[in-house]
Amino acid sequence: MIIRAKQTTTDEEFEHLKETITNMGFQVKDISGETFKVIGVVGDTSKIDERTLYSIPGVEEITRIQSPYKKASKIFHPEPTVIHVKGVQIGGGTFTVMAGPCSVENHDQIVSIAKDVKASGANVLRGGAFKPRTSPYAFQGLELEGLELLKEAKEETGLPIITEIMSEDMIDKYVKDVDIIQVGARNMQNFHLLKALGKIDKPILLKRGLSATIEEWLMAAEYIMAGGNEKVILCERGIRTFEKYTRNTLDLSAVLAIKELSHLPVIIDPSHSAGKWSMVEGLSQAALAVGADGIIVEVHNNPECALCDGAQSLKPKRFDTMMKKLRLIAPIVDKKM
Ligand code: PEP
Ligand code: MN
């Protein structure tokens, strides 16, 4: 960390600054030049709250050198993390496809979609049981019954299942029943939930918050990893911008940023990004081309009657066509599918 003092800082104030930092347990290196008074702070500065440092008289500018996240950082873990779930690989050169309805609605719906997406080559079945809806009057998911139906679809197809967790009290049940636990965009900064998920041994799909920066997203991953659970998969699902034509704006560059900053696998959700089924194929191809480790896509056998997100759901046939095209592209970008 580098701290630059104001030009008006007196020698006395500058000495006080150095003393304060030393008393916090850090080594202070005076690297002042002719015009500026500057110190370098050596040590693990991750616990320092820079907003507090700005209260020390004379402090003008604080620059962090160290990233605030460690376990999620590539610096401390250069080789990419590869996660294995029930024979499915996520990361490490594979393009993993998770597909299924936004919400589990009934036995026939989830089993029929599971069979279809499996036949098309999907690796993991998605389906919401507990739904984080904007309106309390909207369909909230089948909850525990939805989980049971997902298990039935898993039994019939052999596909591992991913579903969203909304609260800490469900963790034990999810550890038993679910293969990948999804943390939705709205819960990305539910730090109590993240801490609790850090204590279990189960892959977590961490969606990027609606307005989260890449650093905030990686800090959320750090919350899980700090507890000991290092099986985190990141998911870019579009962010809020001024644009209204799409539901969210897919930040494709986030994949490249994550690859530069972190060793964690990162996948794309083209469905919640676009909000329109007609864009899902193009965005999925883009995900593959940009180097994402996979996608999570909404597929519904009867989108017009879907209880949630029908407009962005692919019909099984379109999903199948999309998968065929993705399989053609994959070798060109060095991905296994
Ligand atoms: C979902 O995947 O069903 C979902 C609610 O996504 P998000 O958290 O990205 O909005
Ligand atoms: Mn959805």
Coordinates of C-alpha atoms and ligand atoms in Angstrom, one line a residue:
M1 CA 0.0 0.0 0.0
I2 CA 1.2 3.5 -0.9
I3 CA 0.1 6.6 1.0
R4 CA 0.7 10.0 -0.4
A5 CA 0.4 13.0 1.9
K6 CA -1.1 16.3 1.0
Q7 CA 1.4 18.9 -0.1
T8 CA 0.4 21.1 2.8
T9 CA 1.2 18.4 5.3
T10 CA 3.6 19.6 8.0
D11 CA 6.6 17.5 9.0
E12 CA 4.9 17.0 12.4
E13 CA 1.7 15.6 10.7
F14 CA 3.9 13.3 8.4
E15 CA 5.7 11.9 11.4
H16 CA 2.4 11.3 13.1
L17 CA 1.1 9.4 10.0
K18 CA 4.2 7.2 10.0
E19 CA 3.9 6.5 13.7
T20 CA 0.2 5.6 13.4
I21 CA 0.9 3.1 10.6
T22 CA 3.9 1.6 12.5
N23 CA 1.8 1.2 15.6
M24 CA -0.7 -0.8 13.5
G25 CA 2.0 -3.3 13.1
F26 CA 3.3 -2.4 9.6
Q27 CA 6.7 -1.6 8.3
V28 CA 6.8 2.0 7.0
K29 CA 9.2 3.0 4.2
D30 CA 9.6 6.7 3.5
I31 CA 9.8 7.0 -0.2
S32 CA 9.3 10.8 -0.4
G33 CA 10.7 12.8 -3.3
E34 CA 11.4 16.5 -3.6
T35 CA 7.8 17.5 -4.1
F36 CA 5.7 14.7 -2.5
K37 CA 5.7 13.1 0.9
V38 CA 5.0 9.4 0.3
I39 CA 5.2 6.2 2.4
G40 CA 5.1 2.6 1.4
V41 CA 3.3 0.3 3.9
V42 CA 4.7 -3.2 4.0
G43 CA 2.8 -6.2 5.5
D44 CA -0.6 -7.8 5.0
T45 CA -2.7 -4.7 4.5
S46 CA -5.9 -6.6 3.7
K47 CA -7.3 -5.8 7.2
I48 CA -6.7 -2.1 6.8
D49 CA -9.8 0.0 6.3
E50 CA -8.7 2.8 4.0
R51 CA -11.7 4.9 4.9
T52 CA -10.3 5.0 8.4
L53 CA -6.8 5.9 7.2
Y54 CA -8.2 8.9 5.4
S55 CA -9.1 10.3 8.8
I56 CA -5.4 10.7 9.7
P57 CA -4.4 14.4 9.1
G58 CA -2.4 14.9 5.9
V59 CA -3.5 11.8 4.0
E60 CA -4.2 12.7 0.4
E61 CA -4.3 9.4 -1.6
I62 CA -4.1 5.7 -0.7
T63 CA -3.2 3.2 -3.4
R64 CA -3.5 -0.5 -2.8
I65 CA -0.9 -2.8 -4.4
Q66 CA -2.3 -6.1 -2.9
S67 CA -5.6 -7.3 -4.1
P68 CA -8.2 -7.5 -1.2
Y69 CA -8.9 -11.2 -2.2
K70 CA -6.3 -13.9 -1.7
K71 CA -7.8 -17.4 -2.1
A72 CA -9.7 -16.3 -5.2
S73 CA -6.6 -14.6 -6.6
K74 CA -4.4 -16.0 -9.4
I75 CA -1.3 -14.6 -7.7
F76 CA -1.6 -17.1 -4.9
H77 CA -2.9 -20.0 -7.0
P78 CA -1.7 -19.7 -10.6
E79 CA -3.0 -23.0 -12.0
P80 CA -6.8 -23.0 -12.9
T81 CA -9.2 -24.7 -10.5
V82 CA -11.0 -27.7 -12.0
I83 CA -14.1 -28.9 -10.2
H84 CA -15.4 -32.5 -10.6
V85 CA -19.1 -33.3 -9.7
K86 CA -20.5 -36.7 -10.3
G87 CA -18.3 -37.3 -13.4
V88 CA -18.8 -33.8 -14.8
Q89 CA -15.8 -31.5 -15.1
I90 CA -16.0 -27.7 -14.7
G91 CA -13.0 -25.7 -15.8
G92 CA -9.7 -27.0 -17.2
G93 CA -10.6 -26.8 -20.9
T94 CA -14.1 -28.2 -20.8
F95 CA -17.2 -26.3 -21.8
T96 CA -19.8 -27.5 -19.4
V97 CA -23.5 -27.1 -20.2
M98 CA -26.1 -26.8 -17.4
A99 CA -29.7 -26.6 -18.7
G100 CA -33.2 -26.9 -17.5
P101 CA -36.2 -24.8 -16.6
C102 CA -36.2 -21.6 -14.6
S103 CA -38.5 -23.3 -12.1
V104 CA -39.5 -26.9 -11.4
E105 CA -43.2 -27.0 -12.0
N106 CA -44.3 -30.6 -11.8
H107 CA -43.0 -34.1 -12.3
D108 CA -43.7 -34.5 -16.0
Q109 CA -42.3 -31.1 -16.8
I110 CA -38.9 -31.5 -15.1
V111 CA -38.4 -35.1 -16.1
S112 CA -39.3 -34.5 -19.7
I113 CA -37.0 -31.5 -19.9
A114 CA -34.2 -33.4 -18.1
K115 CA -34.4 -36.2 -20.7
D116 CA -34.4 -33.8 -23.6
V117 CA -31.4 -31.7 -22.4
K118 CA -29.5 -34.9 -21.6
A119 CA -30.2 -36.3 -25.1
S120 CA -28.8 -33.0 -26.5
G121 CA -25.6 -33.3 -24.4
A122 CA -26.2 -31.2 -21.4
N123 CA -24.0 -32.1 -18.4
V124 CA -26.0 -30.8 -15.5
L125 CA -29.8 -30.2 -14.9
R126 CA -30.8 -26.8 -13.6
G127 CA -34.2 -26.1 -12.0
G128 CA -35.3 -23.6 -9.4
A129 CA -37.2 -24.9 -6.3
F130 CA -37.0 -21.8 -4.2
K131 CA -37.3 -18.7 -6.4
P132 CA -36.1 -15.2 -5.6
R133 CA -39.0 -13.3 -7.3
T134 CA -39.1 -9.5 -7.4
S135 CA -42.8 -9.6 -6.5
P136 CA -44.0 -11.5 -3.4
Y137 CA -47.2 -12.3 -5.4
A138 CA -45.3 -14.1 -8.2
F139 CA -44.8 -17.9 -8.2
Q140 CA -42.2 -18.5 -5.4
G141 CA -41.3 -22.1 -6.6
L142 CA -42.5 -25.5 -5.4
E143 CA -39.8 -25.3 -2.6
L144 CA -39.3 -28.7 -0.9
E145 CA -41.5 -30.4 -3.4
G146 CA -39.5 -28.9 -6.2
L147 CA -36.3 -30.4 -4.6
E148 CA -37.9 -33.8 -4.5
L149 CA -38.9 -33.6 -8.2
L150 CA -35.4 -32.5 -9.1
K151 CA -34.1 -35.6 -7.4
E152 CA -36.6 -37.8 -9.3
A153 CA -35.3 -36.2 -12.6
K154 CA -31.8 -36.9 -11.5
E155 CA -32.6 -40.5 -10.8
E156 CA -34.3 -41.0 -14.2
T157 CA -31.5 -39.3 -16.2
G158 CA -28.4 -39.6 -14.1
L159 CA -27.8 -35.8 -14.6
P160 CA -26.3 -34.0 -11.5
I161 CA -28.5 -31.2 -10.3
I162 CA -28.0 -27.5 -9.6
T163 CA -30.5 -25.4 -7.8
E164 CA -30.6 -22.1 -5.9
I165 CA -30.3 -21.8 -2.2
M166 CA -32.0 -18.8 -0.5
S167 CA -31.3 -19.2 3.1
E168 CA -28.8 -20.7 5.6
D169 CA -31.4 -23.0 7.2
M170 CA -31.6 -25.1 4.0
I171 CA -27.9 -25.9 3.8
D172 CA -28.0 -29.4 5.4
K173 CA -30.8 -30.4 3.1
Y174 CA -29.0 -29.0 0.0
V175 CA -25.7 -30.8 1.0
K176 CA -27.6 -34.1 1.0
D177 CA -29.8 -33.6 -2.1
V178 CA -28.1 -31.2 -4.5
D179 CA -24.8 -31.6 -6.5
I180 CA -24.1 -27.9 -7.1
I181 CA -25.5 -25.1 -4.9
Q182 CA -26.4 -21.9 -6.7
V183 CA -26.2 -18.6 -5.0
G184 CA -28.3 -16.2 -7.0
A185 CA -27.5 -12.7 -8.1
R186 CA -29.6 -11.2 -5.4
N187 CA -27.8 -13.1 -2.7
M188 CA -24.3 -12.5 -3.9
Q189 CA -23.6 -10.2 -0.9
N190 CA -25.6 -12.2 1.6
F191 CA -22.4 -12.6 3.7
H192 CA -24.0 -14.8 6.4
L193 CA -25.1 -17.2 3.7
L194 CA -21.7 -17.1 2.0
K195 CA -19.8 -17.7 5.3
A196 CA -22.1 -20.7 6.0
L197 CA -21.5 -22.1 2.5
G198 CA -17.7 -21.8 3.2
K199 CA -18.0 -24.5 5.8
I200 CA -19.4 -27.2 3.6
D201 CA -17.8 -29.4 1.0
K202 CA -20.0 -28.8 -2.1
P203 CA -19.4 -26.8 -5.3
I204 CA -21.1 -23.4 -5.2
L205 CA -22.1 -21.5 -8.3
L206 CA -21.8 -17.9 -7.4
K207 CA -23.7 -15.6 -9.7
R208 CA -22.6 -12.0 -10.1
G209 CA -24.8 -9.5 -8.3
L210 CA -27.0 -7.2 -10.4
S211 CA -24.8 -4.2 -10.0
A212 CA -21.6 -5.9 -8.6
T213 CA -18.2 -4.9 -9.7
I214 CA -15.8 -7.7 -10.6
E215 CA -13.9 -7.0 -7.4
E216 CA -17.0 -7.2 -5.3
W217 CA -17.9 -10.5 -7.0
L218 CA -14.4 -11.9 -6.3
M219 CA -14.7 -10.7 -2.7
A220 CA -18.0 -12.7 -2.4
A221 CA -16.1 -15.7 -3.6
E222 CA -13.4 -15.0 -1.1
Y223 CA -16.1 -15.1 1.7
I224 CA -16.9 -18.7 0.7
M225 CA -13.3 -19.7 0.2
A226 CA -12.0 -18.1 3.4
G227 CA -14.2 -20.7 5.3
G228 CA -12.4 -23.6 3.5
N229 CA -14.7 -24.3 0.6
E230 CA -12.6 -23.6 -2.4
K231 CA -15.0 -25.2 -4.9
V232 CA -16.5 -22.0 -6.3
I233 CA -17.7 -21.5 -9.9
L234 CA -18.4 -18.0 -10.9
C235 CA -21.3 -17.1 -13.2
E236 CA -21.7 -13.9 -15.2
R237 CA -25.5 -13.4 -15.7
G238 CA -25.6 -9.8 -17.1
I239 CA -25.5 -6.6 -15.1
R240 CA -27.7 -3.6 -14.8
T241 CA -27.0 -0.8 -17.3
F242 CA -29.1 2.0 -18.8
E243 CA -30.0 -0.4 -21.7
K244 CA -33.6 -1.6 -21.6
Y245 CA -33.8 -3.7 -24.8
T246 CA -32.3 -6.7 -23.1
R247 CA -33.1 -7.7 -19.5
N248 CA -29.5 -7.2 -18.4
T249 CA -26.3 -6.4 -20.3
L250 CA -24.0 -9.4 -20.7
D251 CA -20.5 -8.4 -19.6
L252 CA -18.5 -10.7 -21.8
S253 CA -15.3 -9.0 -20.8
A254 CA -15.9 -10.1 -17.2
V255 CA -14.9 -13.6 -18.4
L256 CA -11.5 -12.3 -19.6
A257 CA -11.1 -10.2 -16.4
I258 CA -11.8 -13.2 -14.2
K259 CA -9.3 -15.3 -16.2
E260 CA -6.7 -12.5 -15.6
L261 CA -7.4 -12.1 -11.9
S262 CA -8.5 -15.5 -10.7
H263 CA -8.1 -19.3 -11.0
L264 CA -11.8 -20.0 -10.5
P265 CA -13.9 -21.4 -13.4
V266 CA -16.4 -18.9 -14.8
I267 CA -19.5 -19.7 -16.8
I268 CA -22.1 -17.5 -18.5
D269 CA -25.9 -17.4 -18.1
P270 CA -27.1 -16.2 -21.5
S271 CA -30.8 -16.5 -20.5
H272 CA -30.9 -14.0 -17.6
S273 CA -28.5 -11.8 -19.5
A274 CA -30.7 -11.4 -22.6
G275 CA -34.1 -12.1 -21.2
K276 CA -35.1 -13.2 -24.8
W277 CA -34.8 -16.7 -26.1
S278 CA -33.8 -15.4 -29.6
M279 CA -30.5 -14.1 -28.2
V280 CA -29.5 -17.2 -26.2
E281 CA -27.8 -19.1 -29.0
G282 CA -25.7 -16.1 -30.1
L283 CA -24.6 -15.3 -26.6
S284 CA -23.8 -19.0 -25.9
Q285 CA -21.5 -19.0 -28.9
A286 CA -19.9 -15.8 -27.7
A287 CA -19.4 -17.5 -24.2
L288 CA -17.6 -20.3 -25.9
A289 CA -15.5 -18.0 -28.1
V290 CA -14.5 -15.7 -25.2
G291 CA -13.2 -18.6 -23.2
A292 CA -15.9 -19.2 -20.6
D293 CA -15.9 -22.6 -18.9
G294 CA -19.5 -23.2 -19.7
I295 CA -23.1 -21.9 -19.7
I296 CA -26.2 -22.3 -17.7
V297 CA -29.3 -22.1 -20.0
E298 CA -33.0 -22.1 -19.4
V299 CA -34.9 -24.7 -21.4
H300 CA -38.7 -25.2 -21.2
N301 CA -40.9 -27.7 -23.0
N302 CA -43.8 -25.2 -23.1
P303 CA -42.4 -21.7 -22.6
E304 CA -45.7 -20.0 -23.3
C305 CA -47.1 -21.5 -20.2
A306 CA -43.9 -21.4 -18.0
L307 CA -44.5 -20.2 -14.5
C308 CA -41.3 -18.2 -14.7
D309 CA -39.0 -16.7 -17.4
G310 CA -40.8 -18.3 -20.4
A311 CA -39.6 -15.5 -22.7
Q312 CA -36.0 -16.4 -22.3
S313 CA -36.4 -20.2 -22.3
L314 CA -35.4 -22.3 -25.3
K315 CA -37.6 -25.1 -26.5
P316 CA -35.8 -28.4 -26.3
K317 CA -35.5 -28.6 -30.1
R318 CA -33.8 -25.2 -30.3
F319 CA -31.5 -26.2 -27.5
D320 CA -30.6 -29.2 -29.4
T321 CA -29.7 -27.2 -32.5
M322 CA -27.7 -24.8 -30.4
M323 CA -25.7 -27.7 -28.8
K324 CA -24.9 -29.1 -32.3
K325 CA -23.4 -25.7 -33.3
L326 CA -21.5 -25.3 -30.0
R327 CA -20.0 -28.7 -30.5
L328 CA -18.8 -27.6 -34.0
I329 CA -17.2 -24.4 -32.5
A330 CA -15.6 -26.0 -29.4
P331 CA -12.6 -27.6 -31.1
I332 CA -11.7 -24.3 -32.8
V333 CA -11.4 -22.6 -29.5
D334 CA -9.7 -25.6 -27.8
K335 CA -12.6 -26.6 -25.6
K336 CA -13.8 -30.1 -24.9
M337 CA -17.6 -30.7 -25.0
Ligands
PEP1 C1 -32.0 -18.2 -11.9 O1 -30.9 -18.7 -12.3 O2 -33.0 -18.8 -11.8 C2 -31.9 -16.8 -11.3 C3 -32.9 -16.4 -10.5 O3 -30.9 -16.1 -11.8 P1 -30.2 -14.8 -11.2 O4 -29.9 -15.0 -9.8 O5 -29.0 -14.6 -12.1 O6 -31.2 -13.7 -11.4
MN2 MN -35.0 -17.7 -14.5

